[in-house]
mmCIF file of C-alpha atoms in Angstrom:
data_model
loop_
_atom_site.group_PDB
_atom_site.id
_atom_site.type_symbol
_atom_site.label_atom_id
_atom_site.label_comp_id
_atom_site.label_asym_id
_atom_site.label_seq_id
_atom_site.Cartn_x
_atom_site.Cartn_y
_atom_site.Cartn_z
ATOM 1 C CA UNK A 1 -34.772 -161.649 -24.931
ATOM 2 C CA UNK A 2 -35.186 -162.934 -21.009
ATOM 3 C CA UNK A 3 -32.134 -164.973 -21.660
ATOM 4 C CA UNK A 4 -29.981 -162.282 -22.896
ATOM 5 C CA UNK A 5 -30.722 -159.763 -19.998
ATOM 6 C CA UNK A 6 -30.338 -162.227 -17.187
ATOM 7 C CA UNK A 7 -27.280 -163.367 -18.845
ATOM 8 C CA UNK A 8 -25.901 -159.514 -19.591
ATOM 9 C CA UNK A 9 -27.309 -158.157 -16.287
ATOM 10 C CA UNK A 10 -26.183 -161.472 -14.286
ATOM 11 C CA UNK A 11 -23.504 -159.688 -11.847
ATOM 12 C CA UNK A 12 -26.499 -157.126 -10.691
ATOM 13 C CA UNK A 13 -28.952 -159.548 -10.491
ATOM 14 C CA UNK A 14 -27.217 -161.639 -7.910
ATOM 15 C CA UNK A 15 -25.775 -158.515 -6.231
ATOM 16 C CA UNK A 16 -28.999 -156.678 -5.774
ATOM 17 C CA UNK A 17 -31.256 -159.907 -5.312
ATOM 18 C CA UNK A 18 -28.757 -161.599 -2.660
ATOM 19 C CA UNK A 19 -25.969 -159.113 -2.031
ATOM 20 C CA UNK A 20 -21.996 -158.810 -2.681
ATOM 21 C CA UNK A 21 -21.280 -161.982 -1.428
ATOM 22 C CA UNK A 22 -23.517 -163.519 -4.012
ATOM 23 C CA UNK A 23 -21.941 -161.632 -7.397
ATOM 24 C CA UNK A 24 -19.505 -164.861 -7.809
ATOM 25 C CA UNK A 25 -22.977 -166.401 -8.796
ATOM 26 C CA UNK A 26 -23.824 -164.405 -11.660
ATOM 27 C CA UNK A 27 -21.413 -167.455 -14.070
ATOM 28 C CA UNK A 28 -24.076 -170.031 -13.312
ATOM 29 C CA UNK A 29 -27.036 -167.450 -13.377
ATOM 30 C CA UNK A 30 -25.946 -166.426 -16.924
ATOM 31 C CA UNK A 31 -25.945 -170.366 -18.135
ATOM 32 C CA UNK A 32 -28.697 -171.297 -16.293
ATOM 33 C CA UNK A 33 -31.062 -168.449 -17.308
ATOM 34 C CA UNK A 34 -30.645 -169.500 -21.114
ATOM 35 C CA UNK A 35 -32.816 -173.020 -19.651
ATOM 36 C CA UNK A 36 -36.130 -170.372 -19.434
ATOM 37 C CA UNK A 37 -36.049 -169.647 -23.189
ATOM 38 C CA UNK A 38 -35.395 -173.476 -23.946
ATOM 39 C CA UNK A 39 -38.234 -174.261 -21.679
ATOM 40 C CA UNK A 40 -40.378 -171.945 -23.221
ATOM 41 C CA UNK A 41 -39.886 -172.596 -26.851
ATOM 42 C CA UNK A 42 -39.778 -176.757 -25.848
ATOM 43 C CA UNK A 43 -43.490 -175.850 -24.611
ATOM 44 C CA UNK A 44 -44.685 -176.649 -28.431
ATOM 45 C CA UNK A 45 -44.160 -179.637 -28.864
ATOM 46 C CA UNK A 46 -44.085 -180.473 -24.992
ATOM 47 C CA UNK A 47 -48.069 -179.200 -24.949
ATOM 48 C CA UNK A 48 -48.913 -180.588 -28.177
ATOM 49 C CA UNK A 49 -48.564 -183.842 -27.110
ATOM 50 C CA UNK A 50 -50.772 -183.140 -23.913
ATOM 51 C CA UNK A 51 -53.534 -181.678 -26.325
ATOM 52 C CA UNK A 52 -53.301 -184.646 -28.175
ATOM 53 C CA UNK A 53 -53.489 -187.494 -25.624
ATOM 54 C CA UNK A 54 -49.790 -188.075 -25.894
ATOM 55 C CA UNK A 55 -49.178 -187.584 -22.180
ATOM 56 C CA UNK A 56 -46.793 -190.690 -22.131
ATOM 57 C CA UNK A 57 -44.462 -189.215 -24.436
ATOM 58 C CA UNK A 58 -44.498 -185.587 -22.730
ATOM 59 C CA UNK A 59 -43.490 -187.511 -19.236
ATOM 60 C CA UNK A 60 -40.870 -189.402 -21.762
ATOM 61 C CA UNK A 61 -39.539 -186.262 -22.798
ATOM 62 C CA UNK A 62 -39.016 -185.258 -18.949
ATOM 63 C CA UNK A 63 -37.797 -188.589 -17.355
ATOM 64 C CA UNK A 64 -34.545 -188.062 -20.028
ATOM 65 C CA UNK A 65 -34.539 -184.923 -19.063
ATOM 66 C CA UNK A 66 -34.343 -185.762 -15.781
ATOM 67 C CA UNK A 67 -32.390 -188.592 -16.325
ATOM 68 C CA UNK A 68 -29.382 -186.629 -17.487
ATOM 69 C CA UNK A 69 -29.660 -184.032 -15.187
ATOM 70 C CA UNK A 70 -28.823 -186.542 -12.420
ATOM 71 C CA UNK A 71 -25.663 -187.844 -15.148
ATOM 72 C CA UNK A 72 -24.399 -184.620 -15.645
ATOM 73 C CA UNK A 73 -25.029 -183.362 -12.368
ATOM 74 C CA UNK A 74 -22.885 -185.996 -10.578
ATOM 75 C CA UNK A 75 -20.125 -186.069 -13.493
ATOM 76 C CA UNK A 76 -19.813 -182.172 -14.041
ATOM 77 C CA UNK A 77 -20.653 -180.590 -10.462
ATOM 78 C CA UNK A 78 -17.356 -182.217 -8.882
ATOM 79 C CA UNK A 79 -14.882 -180.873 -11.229
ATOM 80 C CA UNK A 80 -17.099 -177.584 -12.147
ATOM 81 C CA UNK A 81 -19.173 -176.697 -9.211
ATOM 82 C CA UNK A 82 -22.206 -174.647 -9.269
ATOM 83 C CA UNK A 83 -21.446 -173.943 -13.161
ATOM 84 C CA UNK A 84 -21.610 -177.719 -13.599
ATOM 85 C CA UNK A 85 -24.855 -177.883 -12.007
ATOM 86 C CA UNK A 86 -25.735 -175.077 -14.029
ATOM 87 C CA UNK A 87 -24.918 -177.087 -17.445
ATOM 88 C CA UNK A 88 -26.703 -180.300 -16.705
ATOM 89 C CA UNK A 89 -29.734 -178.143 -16.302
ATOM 90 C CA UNK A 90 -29.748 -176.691 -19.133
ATOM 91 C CA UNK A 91 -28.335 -179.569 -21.297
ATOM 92 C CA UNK A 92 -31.185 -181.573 -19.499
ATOM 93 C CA UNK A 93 -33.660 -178.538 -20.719
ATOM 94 C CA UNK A 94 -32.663 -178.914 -24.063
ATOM 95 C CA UNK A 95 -32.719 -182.811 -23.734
ATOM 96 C CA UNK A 96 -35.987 -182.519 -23.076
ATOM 97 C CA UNK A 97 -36.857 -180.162 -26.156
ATOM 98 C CA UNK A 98 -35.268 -182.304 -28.423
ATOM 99 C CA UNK A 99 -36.907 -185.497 -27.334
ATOM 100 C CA UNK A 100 -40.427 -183.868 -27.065
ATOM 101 C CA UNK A 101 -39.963 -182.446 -30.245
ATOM 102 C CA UNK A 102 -38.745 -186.091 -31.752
ATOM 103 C CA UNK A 103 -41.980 -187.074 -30.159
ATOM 104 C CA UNK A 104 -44.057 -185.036 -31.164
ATOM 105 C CA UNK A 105 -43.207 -184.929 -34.407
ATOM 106 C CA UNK A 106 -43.866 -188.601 -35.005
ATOM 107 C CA UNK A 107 -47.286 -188.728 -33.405
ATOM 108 C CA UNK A 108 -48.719 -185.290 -34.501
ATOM 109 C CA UNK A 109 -46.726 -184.244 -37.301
ATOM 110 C CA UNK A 110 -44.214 -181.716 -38.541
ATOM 111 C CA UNK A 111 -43.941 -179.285 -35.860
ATOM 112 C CA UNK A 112 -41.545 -175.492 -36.800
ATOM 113 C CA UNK A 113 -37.500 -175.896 -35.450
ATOM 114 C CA UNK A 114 -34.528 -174.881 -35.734
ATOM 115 C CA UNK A 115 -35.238 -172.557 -38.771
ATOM 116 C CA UNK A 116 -37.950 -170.868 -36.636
ATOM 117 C CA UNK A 117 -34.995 -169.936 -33.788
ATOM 118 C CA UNK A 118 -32.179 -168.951 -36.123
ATOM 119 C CA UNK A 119 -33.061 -164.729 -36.603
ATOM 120 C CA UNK A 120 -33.917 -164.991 -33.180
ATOM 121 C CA UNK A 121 -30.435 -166.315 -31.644
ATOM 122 C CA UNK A 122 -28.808 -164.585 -34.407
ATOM 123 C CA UNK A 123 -30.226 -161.302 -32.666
ATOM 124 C CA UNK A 124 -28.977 -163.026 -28.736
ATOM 125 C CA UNK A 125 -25.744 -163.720 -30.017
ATOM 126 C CA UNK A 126 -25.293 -160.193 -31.772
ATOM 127 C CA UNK A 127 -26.521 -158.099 -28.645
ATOM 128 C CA UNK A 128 -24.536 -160.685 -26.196
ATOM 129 C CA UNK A 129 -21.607 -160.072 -28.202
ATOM 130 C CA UNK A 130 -22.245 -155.992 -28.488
ATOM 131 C CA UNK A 131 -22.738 -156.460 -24.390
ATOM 132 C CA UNK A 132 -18.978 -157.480 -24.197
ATOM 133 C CA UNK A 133 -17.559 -154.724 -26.236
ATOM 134 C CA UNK A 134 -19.124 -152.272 -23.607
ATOM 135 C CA UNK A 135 -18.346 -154.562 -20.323
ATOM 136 C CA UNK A 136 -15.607 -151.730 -19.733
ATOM 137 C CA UNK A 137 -17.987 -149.385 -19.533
ATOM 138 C CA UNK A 138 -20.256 -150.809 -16.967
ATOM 139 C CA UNK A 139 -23.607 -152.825 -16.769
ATOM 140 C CA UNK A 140 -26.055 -150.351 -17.385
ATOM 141 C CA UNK A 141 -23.696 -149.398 -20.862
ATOM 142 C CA UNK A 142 -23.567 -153.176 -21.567
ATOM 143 C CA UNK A 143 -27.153 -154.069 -20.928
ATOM 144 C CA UNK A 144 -28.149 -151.349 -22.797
ATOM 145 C CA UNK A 145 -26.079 -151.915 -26.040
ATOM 146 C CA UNK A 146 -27.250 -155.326 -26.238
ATOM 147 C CA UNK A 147 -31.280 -154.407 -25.927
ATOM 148 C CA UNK A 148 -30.800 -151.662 -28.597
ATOM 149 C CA UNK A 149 -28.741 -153.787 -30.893
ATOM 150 C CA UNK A 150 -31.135 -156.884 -30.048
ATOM 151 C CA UNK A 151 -34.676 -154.524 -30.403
ATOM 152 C CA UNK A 152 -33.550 -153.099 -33.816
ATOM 153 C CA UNK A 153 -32.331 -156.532 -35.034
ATOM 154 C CA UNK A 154 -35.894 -158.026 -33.990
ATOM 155 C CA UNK A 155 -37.663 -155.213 -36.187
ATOM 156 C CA UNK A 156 -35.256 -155.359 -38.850
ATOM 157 C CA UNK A 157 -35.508 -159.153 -39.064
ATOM 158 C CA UNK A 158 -38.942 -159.876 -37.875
ATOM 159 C CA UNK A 159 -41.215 -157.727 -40.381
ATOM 160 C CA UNK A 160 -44.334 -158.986 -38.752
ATOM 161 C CA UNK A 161 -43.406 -157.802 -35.374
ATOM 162 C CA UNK A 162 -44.254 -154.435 -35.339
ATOM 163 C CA UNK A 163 -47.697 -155.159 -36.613
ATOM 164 C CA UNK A 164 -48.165 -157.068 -33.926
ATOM 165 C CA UNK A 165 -47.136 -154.704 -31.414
ATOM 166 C CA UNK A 166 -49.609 -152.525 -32.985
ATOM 167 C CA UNK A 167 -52.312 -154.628 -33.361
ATOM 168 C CA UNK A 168 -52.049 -154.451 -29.445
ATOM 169 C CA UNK A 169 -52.422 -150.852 -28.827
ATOM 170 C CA UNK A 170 -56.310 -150.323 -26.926
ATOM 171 C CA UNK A 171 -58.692 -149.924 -29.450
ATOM 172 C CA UNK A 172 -56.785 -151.675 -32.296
ATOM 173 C CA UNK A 173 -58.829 -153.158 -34.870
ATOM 174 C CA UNK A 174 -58.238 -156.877 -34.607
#
């Protein structure tokens, strides 16, 4: 979800937060805000490893990370500019995810994946798309498409998650 509305809000973000001069930003805000969600989800395995006394392989995980951040970095940045920055960032995010998760998965055992993302992104892709339909229409029309389409997909498609909302009402039997 923090992904989708910095990506479908990305013009305003960079216009209110910096001003008009900054709006050509919002192309590498949109790509780069997808690296928070990566970031986050990586965290499993990434902190699994710490728990367990795998530090080695967490700092692993981030020297590739960083590794290819530098490779992309000076390969894509020249021909792409900020946007290329923007890429190696989040390919090294996702680097790091996917070696973390190798990782982990060897020392600790089978940790959830892909399968655990795919309603999830599913849901993204469906409200990002929805969010382009309205782009005529303005931000506020576009941003809001894509949170209703992406809110009723994540009740639709995630059962559990409105007993969880209200399992977090005050005074909700837990």
């Amino acid at each position: 979800a923090a992904g989708l509305i910095a990506s479908v809000f990305a013009s305003e973000i960079c216009r209110i937060a910096y001003g008009d001069a900054f709006e050509a930003a919002a192309l590498p805000f949109t790509v780069i805000a997808w690296a928070m969600p990566v970031s986050l989800i990586s965290g499993h395995a990434r902190f699994a490893l710490i728990a367990t006394g795998n530090q080695r392989q967490e700092l692993f995980a981030q020297c590739c990370g960083a590794v290819l951040t530098l490779v992309l970095g000076l390969s894509l940045v020249p021909f792409l500019g900020p946007v290329g920055g923007a890429l190696g960032m989040l390919a090294s995010c996702i680097v790091n995810w996917l070696v973390a998760h190798a990782c982990a998965t060897a020392r600790i055992g089978p940790l959830p994946f892909l399968a655990a993302l795919a309603r999830p992104a599913a849901a993204a892709l469906a409200a990002f798309g929805t969010a382009r339909l309205f782009d005529a229409y303005g931000a506020l029309a576009a941003g809001g498409a894509a949170i209703a389409i992406y809110v009723a997909l994540a009740f639709s498609l995630e059962r559990a998650l409105l007993d969880d909302l209200r399992a977090l009402r005050p005074g909700a039997a837990s």
